[in-house]
Amino acid sequence: LQLNHSGHYSCRGQVDYWGWKESAPVTVTVHGVRLSGVSLWAQSPRGQVALGHHLVLSCAVAMGTGPLSSWHQGGSGAPLGTGPRLELDHVGDNDSGQYQCRDSVEETDPLNVTIL
């Protein structure tokens, strides 16, 4: 069930050989639940990645309906990406630092990534 499933619903069926009947419409409203239990981890052990290699960060939510909207490094306002995974190919020295995933309300504790 998604938030966009809110709307008016009815059912229709054939009641005899010549006719169809439709039920009265009902209104369904889907409400969001605030995210909780947001966690962040790196694919590599201890968040250490060799220079030029591939870095994968994942963010998971224990409960809630809101999307994880953005990834940030070092508290920056500019997002690095969106969705539950952030993949960086060919990491460089400037990719070292703290990473967080956020939704509109919550953010994870920072995860420290070190480029070796």
mmCIF file of N, CA and C in Angstrom:
data_model
loop_
_atom_site.group_PDB
_atom_site.id
_atom_site.type_symbol
_atom_site.label_atom_id
_atom_site.label_comp_id
_atom_site.label_asym_id
_atom_site.label_seq_id
_atom_site.Cartn_x
_atom_site.Cartn_y
_atom_site.Cartn_z
ATOM 1 N N LEU A 1 0.852 -1.181 0.000
ATOM 2 C CA LEU A 1 0.000 0.000 0.000
ATOM 3 C C LEU A 1 0.888 1.231 0.000
ATOM 4 N N GLN A 2 0.622 2.164 -0.860
ATOM 5 C CA GLN A 2 1.405 3.386 -0.975
ATOM 6 C C GLN A 2 0.505 4.592 -0.711
ATOM 7 N N LEU A 3 1.125 5.731 -0.406
ATOM 8 C CA LEU A 3 0.355 6.949 -0.153
ATOM 9 C C LEU A 3 -0.508 7.329 -1.356
ATOM 10 N N ASN A 4 -0.038 7.043 -2.567
ATOM 11 C CA ASN A 4 -0.804 7.414 -3.757
ATOM 12 C C ASN A 4 -1.994 6.499 -4.021
ATOM 13 N N HIS A 5 -2.218 5.516 -3.175
ATOM 14 C CA HIS A 5 -3.387 4.649 -3.323
ATOM 15 C C HIS A 5 -4.641 5.240 -2.696
ATOM 16 N N SER A 6 -4.543 6.404 -2.065
ATOM 17 C CA SER A 6 -5.737 7.088 -1.556
ATOM 18 C C SER A 6 -6.652 7.412 -2.721
ATOM 19 N N GLY A 7 -7.970 7.328 -2.483
ATOM 20 C CA GLY A 7 -8.916 7.656 -3.557
ATOM 21 C C GLY A 7 -10.285 7.076 -3.297
ATOM 22 N N HIS A 8 -11.113 7.099 -4.326
ATOM 23 C CA HIS A 8 -12.483 6.586 -4.252
ATOM 24 C C HIS A 8 -12.523 5.229 -4.949
ATOM 25 N N TYR A 9 -13.123 4.252 -4.275
ATOM 26 C CA TYR A 9 -13.183 2.893 -4.814
ATOM 27 C C TYR A 9 -14.620 2.383 -4.787
ATOM 28 N N SER A 10 -14.956 1.573 -5.783
ATOM 29 C CA SER A 10 -16.250 0.891 -5.812
ATOM 30 C C SER A 10 -16.038 -0.431 -6.543
ATOM 31 N N CYS A 11 -17.024 -1.287 -6.464
ATOM 32 C CA CYS A 11 -16.917 -2.539 -7.212
ATOM 33 C C CYS A 11 -18.131 -2.660 -8.133
ATOM 34 N N ARG A 12 -17.968 -3.446 -9.182
ATOM 35 C CA ARG A 12 -19.009 -3.597 -10.177
ATOM 36 C C ARG A 12 -19.122 -5.077 -10.524
ATOM 37 N N GLY A 13 -20.319 -5.547 -10.675
ATOM 38 C CA GLY A 13 -20.498 -6.950 -11.014
ATOM 39 C C GLY A 13 -21.795 -7.193 -11.766
ATOM 40 N N GLN A 14 -21.811 -8.296 -12.489
ATOM 41 C CA GLN A 14 -23.008 -8.666 -13.235
ATOM 42 C C GLN A 14 -23.954 -9.381 -12.284
ATOM 43 N N VAL A 15 -25.193 -8.877 -12.183
ATOM 44 C CA VAL A 15 -26.164 -9.452 -11.250
ATOM 45 C C VAL A 15 -27.168 -10.359 -11.950
ATOM 46 N N ASP A 16 -27.335 -10.205 -13.195
ATOM 47 C CA ASP A 16 -28.171 -11.119 -13.974
ATOM 48 C C ASP A 16 -27.685 -11.074 -15.422
ATOM 49 N N TYR A 17 -28.393 -11.749 -16.286
ATOM 50 C CA TYR A 17 -27.942 -11.869 -17.674
ATOM 51 C C TYR A 17 -27.831 -10.528 -18.384
ATOM 52 N N TRP A 18 -28.711 -9.563 -18.059
ATOM 53 C CA TRP A 18 -28.773 -8.306 -18.804
ATOM 54 C C TRP A 18 -28.124 -7.126 -18.094
ATOM 55 N N GLY A 19 -27.792 -7.250 -16.854
ATOM 56 C CA GLY A 19 -27.389 -6.023 -16.175
ATOM 57 C C GLY A 19 -26.206 -6.121 -15.233
ATOM 58 N N TRP A 20 -25.651 -4.982 -15.017
ATOM 59 C CA TRP A 20 -24.533 -4.815 -14.092
ATOM 60 C C TRP A 20 -24.954 -3.861 -12.988
ATOM 61 N N LYS A 21 -24.407 -4.058 -11.818
ATOM 62 C CA LYS A 21 -24.665 -3.156 -10.692
ATOM 63 C C LYS A 21 -23.326 -2.696 -10.146
ATOM 64 N N GLU A 22 -23.323 -1.466 -9.666
ATOM 65 C CA GLU A 22 -22.099 -0.904 -9.069
ATOM 66 C C GLU A 22 -22.398 -0.469 -7.644
ATOM 67 N N SER A 23 -21.474 -0.760 -6.752
ATOM 68 C CA SER A 23 -21.650 -0.376 -5.356
ATOM 69 C C SER A 23 -21.475 1.133 -5.208
ATOM 70 N N ALA A 24 -21.914 1.632 -4.073
ATOM 71 C CA ALA A 24 -21.649 3.034 -3.742
ATOM 72 C C ALA A 24 -20.142 3.190 -3.526
ATOM 73 N N PRO A 25 -19.558 4.304 -3.932
ATOM 74 C CA PRO A 25 -18.125 4.479 -3.742
ATOM 75 C C PRO A 25 -17.774 4.699 -2.266
ATOM 76 N N VAL A 26 -16.589 4.241 -1.906
ATOM 77 C CA VAL A 26 -16.044 4.509 -0.577
ATOM 78 C C VAL A 26 -14.738 5.274 -0.754
ATOM 79 N N THR A 27 -14.415 6.103 0.212
ATOM 80 C CA THR A 27 -13.176 6.873 0.166
ATOM 81 C C THR A 27 -12.141 6.199 1.047
ATOM 82 N N VAL A 28 -10.970 5.939 0.497
ATOM 83 C CA VAL A 28 -9.855 5.338 1.226
ATOM 84 C C VAL A 28 -8.748 6.378 1.316
ATOM 85 N N THR A 29 -8.287 6.630 2.543
ATOM 86 C CA THR A 29 -7.200 7.567 2.756
ATOM 87 C C THR A 29 -6.045 6.830 3.409
ATOM 88 N N VAL A 30 -4.898 6.833 2.763
ATOM 89 C CA VAL A 30 -3.703 6.184 3.292
ATOM 90 C C VAL A 30 -2.869 7.260 3.987
ATOM 91 N N HIS A 31 -2.522 7.014 5.240
ATOM 92 C CA HIS A 31 -1.732 7.965 6.022
ATOM 93 C C HIS A 31 -0.301 7.458 6.155
ATOM 94 N N GLY A 32 0.640 8.369 6.118
ATOM 95 C CA GLY A 32 2.038 8.012 6.298
ATOM 96 C C GLY A 32 2.384 7.835 7.763
ATOM 97 N N VAL A 33 3.422 7.048 8.018
ATOM 98 C CA VAL A 33 3.933 6.832 9.372
ATOM 99 C C VAL A 33 5.364 7.344 9.388
ATOM 100 N N ARG A 34 5.698 8.129 10.394
ATOM 101 C CA ARG A 34 7.037 8.699 10.499
ATOM 102 C C ARG A 34 8.091 7.597 10.573
ATOM 103 N N LEU A 35 9.217 7.824 9.910
ATOM 104 C CA LEU A 35 10.299 6.854 9.923
ATOM 105 C C LEU A 35 10.892 6.703 11.309
ATOM 106 N N SER A 36 11.303 5.476 11.631
ATOM 107 C CA SER A 36 12.044 5.243 12.868
ATOM 108 C C SER A 36 13.009 4.090 12.634
ATOM 109 N N GLY A 37 14.024 4.023 13.441
ATOM 110 C CA GLY A 37 15.002 2.949 13.318
ATOM 111 C C GLY A 37 15.805 3.029 12.038
ATOM 112 N N VAL A 38 16.189 4.242 11.635
ATOM 113 C CA VAL A 38 16.980 4.419 10.416
ATOM 114 C C VAL A 38 18.425 4.046 10.718
ATOM 115 N N SER A 39 19.004 3.167 9.916
ATOM 116 C CA SER A 39 20.389 2.747 10.130
ATOM 117 C C SER A 39 21.173 2.840 8.829
ATOM 118 N N LEU A 40 22.476 3.020 8.964
ATOM 119 C CA LEU A 40 23.359 3.244 7.828
ATOM 120 C C LEU A 40 24.580 2.359 7.969
ATOM 121 N N TRP A 41 25.031 1.741 6.870
ATOM 122 C CA TRP A 41 26.237 0.931 6.919
ATOM 123 C C TRP A 41 26.938 0.930 5.572
ATOM 124 N N ALA A 42 28.227 0.586 5.609
ATOM 125 C CA ALA A 42 29.046 0.516 4.400
ATOM 126 C C ALA A 42 29.270 -0.931 4.024
ATOM 127 N N GLN A 43 29.436 -1.174 2.732
ATOM 128 C CA GLN A 43 29.698 -2.523 2.241
ATOM 129 C C GLN A 43 31.064 -3.012 2.724
ATOM 130 N N SER A 44 32.023 -2.119 2.785
ATOM 131 C CA SER A 44 33.376 -2.510 3.192
ATOM 132 C C SER A 44 33.502 -2.494 4.713
ATOM 133 N N PRO A 45 34.364 -3.359 5.268
ATOM 134 C CA PRO A 45 34.528 -3.409 6.721
ATOM 135 C C PRO A 45 35.062 -2.085 7.266
ATOM 136 N N ARG A 46 34.502 -1.635 8.363
ATOM 137 C CA ARG A 46 34.927 -0.435 9.084
ATOM 138 C C ARG A 46 34.892 0.826 8.213
ATOM 139 N N GLY A 47 34.181 0.794 7.095
ATOM 140 C CA GLY A 47 34.066 1.969 6.248
ATOM 141 C C GLY A 47 35.365 2.366 5.572
ATOM 142 N N GLN A 48 36.276 1.401 5.388
ATOM 143 C CA GLN A 48 37.565 1.680 4.747
ATOM 144 C C GLN A 48 37.564 1.139 3.319
ATOM 145 N N VAL A 49 37.950 1.995 2.363
ATOM 146 C CA VAL A 49 37.948 1.633 0.959
ATOM 147 C C VAL A 49 39.272 2.071 0.344
ATOM 148 N N ALA A 50 39.842 1.227 -0.503
ATOM 149 C CA ALA A 50 41.091 1.569 -1.179
ATOM 150 C C ALA A 50 40.829 2.611 -2.267
ATOM 151 N N LEU A 51 41.781 3.502 -2.431
ATOM 152 C CA LEU A 51 41.721 4.536 -3.454
ATOM 153 C C LEU A 51 41.423 3.912 -4.819
ATOM 154 N N GLY A 52 40.435 4.463 -5.529
ATOM 155 C CA GLY A 52 40.065 3.972 -6.845
ATOM 156 C C GLY A 52 39.058 2.840 -6.852
ATOM 157 N N HIS A 53 38.703 2.317 -5.680
ATOM 158 C CA HIS A 53 37.742 1.209 -5.623
ATOM 159 C C HIS A 53 36.311 1.721 -5.533
ATOM 160 N N HIS A 54 35.387 0.798 -5.377
ATOM 161 C CA HIS A 54 33.945 1.038 -5.381
ATOM 162 C C HIS A 54 33.435 1.100 -3.937
ATOM 163 N N LEU A 55 32.643 2.114 -3.614
ATOM 164 C CA LEU A 55 32.053 2.264 -2.276
ATOM 165 C C LEU A 55 30.547 2.152 -2.393
ATOM 166 N N VAL A 56 29.931 1.308 -1.536
ATOM 167 C CA VAL A 56 28.479 1.167 -1.488
ATOM 168 C C VAL A 56 28.025 1.441 -0.059
ATOM 169 N N LEU A 57 27.134 2.418 0.095
ATOM 170 C CA LEU A 57 26.524 2.718 1.383
ATOM 171 C C LEU A 57 25.045 2.373 1.295
ATOM 172 N N SER A 58 24.510 1.786 2.369
ATOM 173 C CA SER A 58 23.101 1.396 2.401
ATOM 174 C C SER A 58 22.432 1.993 3.613
ATOM 175 N N CYS A 59 21.176 2.347 3.447
ATOM 176 C CA CYS A 59 20.383 2.928 4.525
ATOM 177 C C CYS A 59 19.083 2.138 4.615
ATOM 178 N N ALA A 60 18.705 1.746 5.828
ATOM 179 C CA ALA A 60 17.485 0.962 6.020
ATOM 180 C C ALA A 60 16.602 1.616 7.070
ATOM 181 N N VAL A 61 15.316 1.332 6.989
ATOM 182 C CA VAL A 61 14.326 1.886 7.898
ATOM 183 C C VAL A 61 13.578 0.747 8.557
ATOM 184 N N ALA A 62 13.498 0.755 9.903
ATOM 185 C CA ALA A 62 12.775 -0.288 10.628
ATOM 186 C C ALA A 62 11.261 -0.103 10.500
ATOM 187 N N MET A 63 10.793 1.146 10.487
ATOM 188 C CA MET A 63 9.357 1.397 10.443
ATOM 189 C C MET A 63 9.098 2.744 9.785
ATOM 190 N N GLY A 64 7.983 2.852 9.085
ATOM 191 C CA GLY A 64 7.581 4.126 8.506
ATOM 192 C C GLY A 64 7.286 4.015 7.029
ATOM 193 N N THR A 65 6.667 5.071 6.493
ATOM 194 C CA THR A 65 6.281 5.052 5.088
ATOM 195 C C THR A 65 6.978 6.120 4.268
ATOM 196 N N GLY A 66 7.706 6.995 4.908
ATOM 197 C CA GLY A 66 8.381 8.053 4.159
ATOM 198 C C GLY A 66 9.590 7.524 3.419
ATOM 199 N N PRO A 67 9.920 8.130 2.290
ATOM 200 C CA PRO A 67 11.103 7.681 1.551
ATOM 201 C C PRO A 67 12.375 8.270 2.145
ATOM 202 N N LEU A 68 13.478 7.552 2.001
ATOM 203 C CA LEU A 68 14.780 8.116 2.329
ATOM 204 C C LEU A 68 15.135 8.989 1.144
ATOM 205 N N SER A 69 15.172 10.279 1.376
ATOM 206 C CA SER A 69 15.193 11.182 0.238
ATOM 207 C C SER A 69 16.570 11.556 -0.266
ATOM 208 N N SER A 70 17.599 11.566 0.583
ATOM 209 C CA SER A 70 18.869 12.052 0.072
ATOM 210 C C SER A 70 20.061 11.585 0.896
ATOM 211 N N TRP A 71 21.224 11.607 0.238
ATOM 212 C CA TRP A 71 22.509 11.262 0.850
ATOM 213 C C TRP A 71 23.356 12.523 0.926
ATOM 214 N N HIS A 72 24.097 12.678 2.039
ATOM 215 C CA HIS A 72 24.921 13.866 2.240
ATOM 216 C C HIS A 72 26.277 13.462 2.809
ATOM 217 N N GLN A 73 27.277 14.255 2.486
ATOM 218 C CA GLN A 73 28.620 14.042 3.026
ATOM 219 C C GLN A 73 28.998 15.266 3.851
ATOM 220 N N GLY A 74 29.477 15.006 5.066
ATOM 221 C CA GLY A 74 29.982 16.080 5.912
ATOM 222 C C GLY A 74 28.977 17.157 6.245
ATOM 223 N N GLY A 75 27.693 16.812 6.345
ATOM 224 C CA GLY A 75 26.672 17.789 6.696
ATOM 225 C C GLY A 75 26.352 18.771 5.583
ATOM 226 N N SER A 76 26.816 18.511 4.375
ATOM 227 C CA SER A 76 26.579 19.433 3.257
ATOM 228 C C SER A 76 25.104 19.498 2.905
ATOM 229 N N GLY A 77 24.695 20.628 2.379
ATOM 230 C CA GLY A 77 23.314 20.786 1.961
ATOM 231 C C GLY A 77 23.025 20.136 0.625
ATOM 232 N N ALA A 78 24.034 20.019 -0.235
ATOM 233 C CA ALA A 78 23.839 19.459 -1.567
ATOM 234 C C ALA A 78 23.787 17.937 -1.490
ATOM 235 N N PRO A 79 22.711 17.305 -1.975
ATOM 236 C CA PRO A 79 22.626 15.841 -1.922
ATOM 237 C C PRO A 79 23.567 15.176 -2.924
ATOM 238 N N LEU A 80 24.112 14.021 -2.521
ATOM 239 C CA LEU A 80 24.967 13.216 -3.392
ATOM 240 C C LEU A 80 24.147 12.237 -4.229
ATOM 241 N N GLY A 81 22.962 11.914 -3.759
ATOM 242 C CA GLY A 81 22.115 10.959 -4.446
ATOM 243 C C GLY A 81 20.830 10.752 -3.674
ATOM 244 N N THR A 82 19.955 9.889 -4.200
ATOM 245 C CA THR A 82 18.685 9.588 -3.548
ATOM 246 C C THR A 82 18.488 8.080 -3.509
ATOM 247 N N GLY A 83 17.570 7.631 -2.671
ATOM 248 C CA GLY A 83 17.257 6.211 -2.570
ATOM 249 C C GLY A 83 17.996 5.541 -1.429
ATOM 250 N N PRO A 84 17.755 4.242 -1.230
ATOM 251 C CA PRO A 84 18.330 3.531 -0.085
ATOM 252 C C PRO A 84 19.800 3.158 -0.238
ATOM 253 N N ARG A 85 20.375 3.322 -1.452
ATOM 254 C CA ARG A 85 21.796 2.991 -1.660
ATOM 255 C C ARG A 85 22.511 4.152 -2.331
ATOM 256 N N LEU A 86 23.766 4.325 -1.935
ATOM 257 C CA LEU A 86 24.644 5.284 -2.593
ATOM 258 C C LEU A 86 25.862 4.514 -3.063
ATOM 259 N N GLU A 87 26.142 4.560 -4.359
ATOM 260 C CA GLU A 87 27.293 3.855 -4.920
ATOM 261 C C GLU A 87 28.232 4.875 -5.552
ATOM 262 N N LEU A 88 29.486 4.820 -5.145
ATOM 263 C CA LEU A 88 30.506 5.697 -5.697
ATOM 264 C C LEU A 88 31.560 4.838 -6.381
ATOM 265 N N ASP A 89 31.766 5.057 -7.662
ATOM 266 C CA ASP A 89 32.795 4.337 -8.417
ATOM 267 C C ASP A 89 34.107 5.101 -8.328
ATOM 268 N N HIS A 90 35.208 4.398 -8.270
ATOM 269 C CA HIS A 90 36.539 4.997 -8.323
ATOM 270 C C HIS A 90 36.696 6.119 -7.296
ATOM 271 N N VAL A 91 36.555 5.785 -6.016
ATOM 272 C CA VAL A 91 36.629 6.794 -4.959
ATOM 273 C C VAL A 91 38.006 7.442 -4.913
ATOM 274 N N GLY A 92 38.029 8.710 -4.528
ATOM 275 C CA GLY A 92 39.264 9.477 -4.391
ATOM 276 C C GLY A 92 39.403 10.026 -2.984
ATOM 277 N N ASP A 93 40.477 10.755 -2.748
ATOM 278 C CA ASP A 93 40.741 11.319 -1.419
ATOM 279 C C ASP A 93 39.598 12.190 -0.914
ATOM 280 N N ASN A 94 38.961 12.940 -1.807
ATOM 281 C CA ASN A 94 37.879 13.839 -1.386
ATOM 282 C C ASN A 94 36.604 13.087 -0.995
ATOM 283 N N ASP A 95 36.565 11.766 -1.188
ATOM 284 C CA ASP A 95 35.402 10.969 -0.780
ATOM 285 C C ASP A 95 35.489 10.515 0.674
ATOM 286 N N SER A 96 36.632 10.732 1.342
ATOM 287 C CA SER A 96 36.736 10.441 2.775
ATOM 288 C C SER A 96 35.834 11.409 3.535
ATOM 289 N N GLY A 97 35.274 10.954 4.626
ATOM 290 C CA GLY A 97 34.454 11.839 5.454
ATOM 291 C C GLY A 97 33.255 11.128 6.030
ATOM 292 N N GLN A 98 32.346 11.915 6.577
ATOM 293 C CA GLN A 98 31.151 11.380 7.212
ATOM 294 C C GLN A 98 29.970 11.470 6.252
ATOM 295 N N TYR A 99 29.196 10.372 6.191
ATOM 296 C CA TYR A 99 28.034 10.282 5.314
ATOM 297 C C TYR A 99 26.780 10.064 6.143
ATOM 298 N N GLN A 100 25.656 10.623 5.659
ATOM 299 C CA GLN A 100 24.354 10.441 6.294
ATOM 300 C C GLN A 100 23.291 10.270 5.225
ATOM 301 N N CYS A 101 22.238 9.502 5.545
ATOM 302 C CA CYS A 101 21.054 9.501 4.688
ATOM 303 C C CYS A 101 19.945 10.195 5.473
ATOM 304 N N ARG A 102 19.051 10.861 4.754
ATOM 305 C CA ARG A 102 17.998 11.669 5.379
ATOM 306 C C ARG A 102 16.671 11.457 4.671
ATOM 307 N N ASP A 103 15.601 11.696 5.437
ATOM 308 C CA ASP A 103 14.290 11.880 4.826
ATOM 309 C C ASP A 103 13.884 13.314 5.145
ATOM 310 N N SER A 104 12.634 13.652 5.045
ATOM 311 C CA SER A 104 12.228 15.034 5.294
ATOM 312 C C SER A 104 12.326 15.424 6.761
ATOM 313 N N VAL A 105 12.410 14.457 7.679
ATOM 314 C CA VAL A 105 12.431 14.746 9.110
ATOM 315 C C VAL A 105 13.665 14.180 9.805
ATOM 316 N N GLU A 106 13.992 12.935 9.519
ATOM 317 C CA GLU A 106 15.044 12.210 10.227
ATOM 318 C C GLU A 106 16.350 12.187 9.442
ATOM 319 N N GLU A 107 17.450 11.975 10.163
ATOM 320 C CA GLU A 107 18.723 11.691 9.530
ATOM 321 C C GLU A 107 19.459 10.672 10.369
ATOM 322 N N THR A 108 20.309 9.880 9.732
ATOM 323 C CA THR A 108 21.071 8.876 10.447
ATOM 324 C C THR A 108 22.224 9.526 11.193
ATOM 325 N N ASP A 109 22.770 8.785 12.147
ATOM 326 C CA ASP A 109 24.047 9.195 12.720
ATOM 327 C C ASP A 109 25.061 9.100 11.605
ATOM 328 N N PRO A 110 26.092 9.952 11.632
ATOM 329 C CA PRO A 110 27.073 9.898 10.545
ATOM 330 C C PRO A 110 27.896 8.614 10.564
ATOM 331 N N LEU A 111 28.247 8.143 9.369
ATOM 332 C CA LEU A 111 29.129 7.007 9.190
ATOM 333 C C LEU A 111 30.431 7.527 8.617
ATOM 334 N N ASN A 112 31.544 7.222 9.270
ATOM 335 C CA ASN A 112 32.837 7.705 8.810
ATOM 336 C C ASN A 112 33.409 6.756 7.761
ATOM 337 N N VAL A 113 33.785 7.299 6.604
ATOM 338 C CA VAL A 113 34.389 6.537 5.515
ATOM 339 C C VAL A 113 35.811 7.043 5.320
ATOM 340 N N THR A 114 36.758 6.119 5.267
ATOM 341 C CA THR A 114 38.162 6.445 5.067
ATOM 342 C C THR A 114 38.647 5.851 3.764
ATOM 343 N N ILE A 115 39.226 6.688 2.913
ATOM 344 C CA ILE A 115 39.822 6.219 1.663
ATOM 345 C C ILE A 115 41.303 5.975 1.930
ATOM 346 N N LEU A 116 41.752 4.738 1.711
ATOM 347 C CA LEU A 116 43.129 4.349 2.003
ATOM 348 C C LEU A 116 44.033 4.585 0.813
#
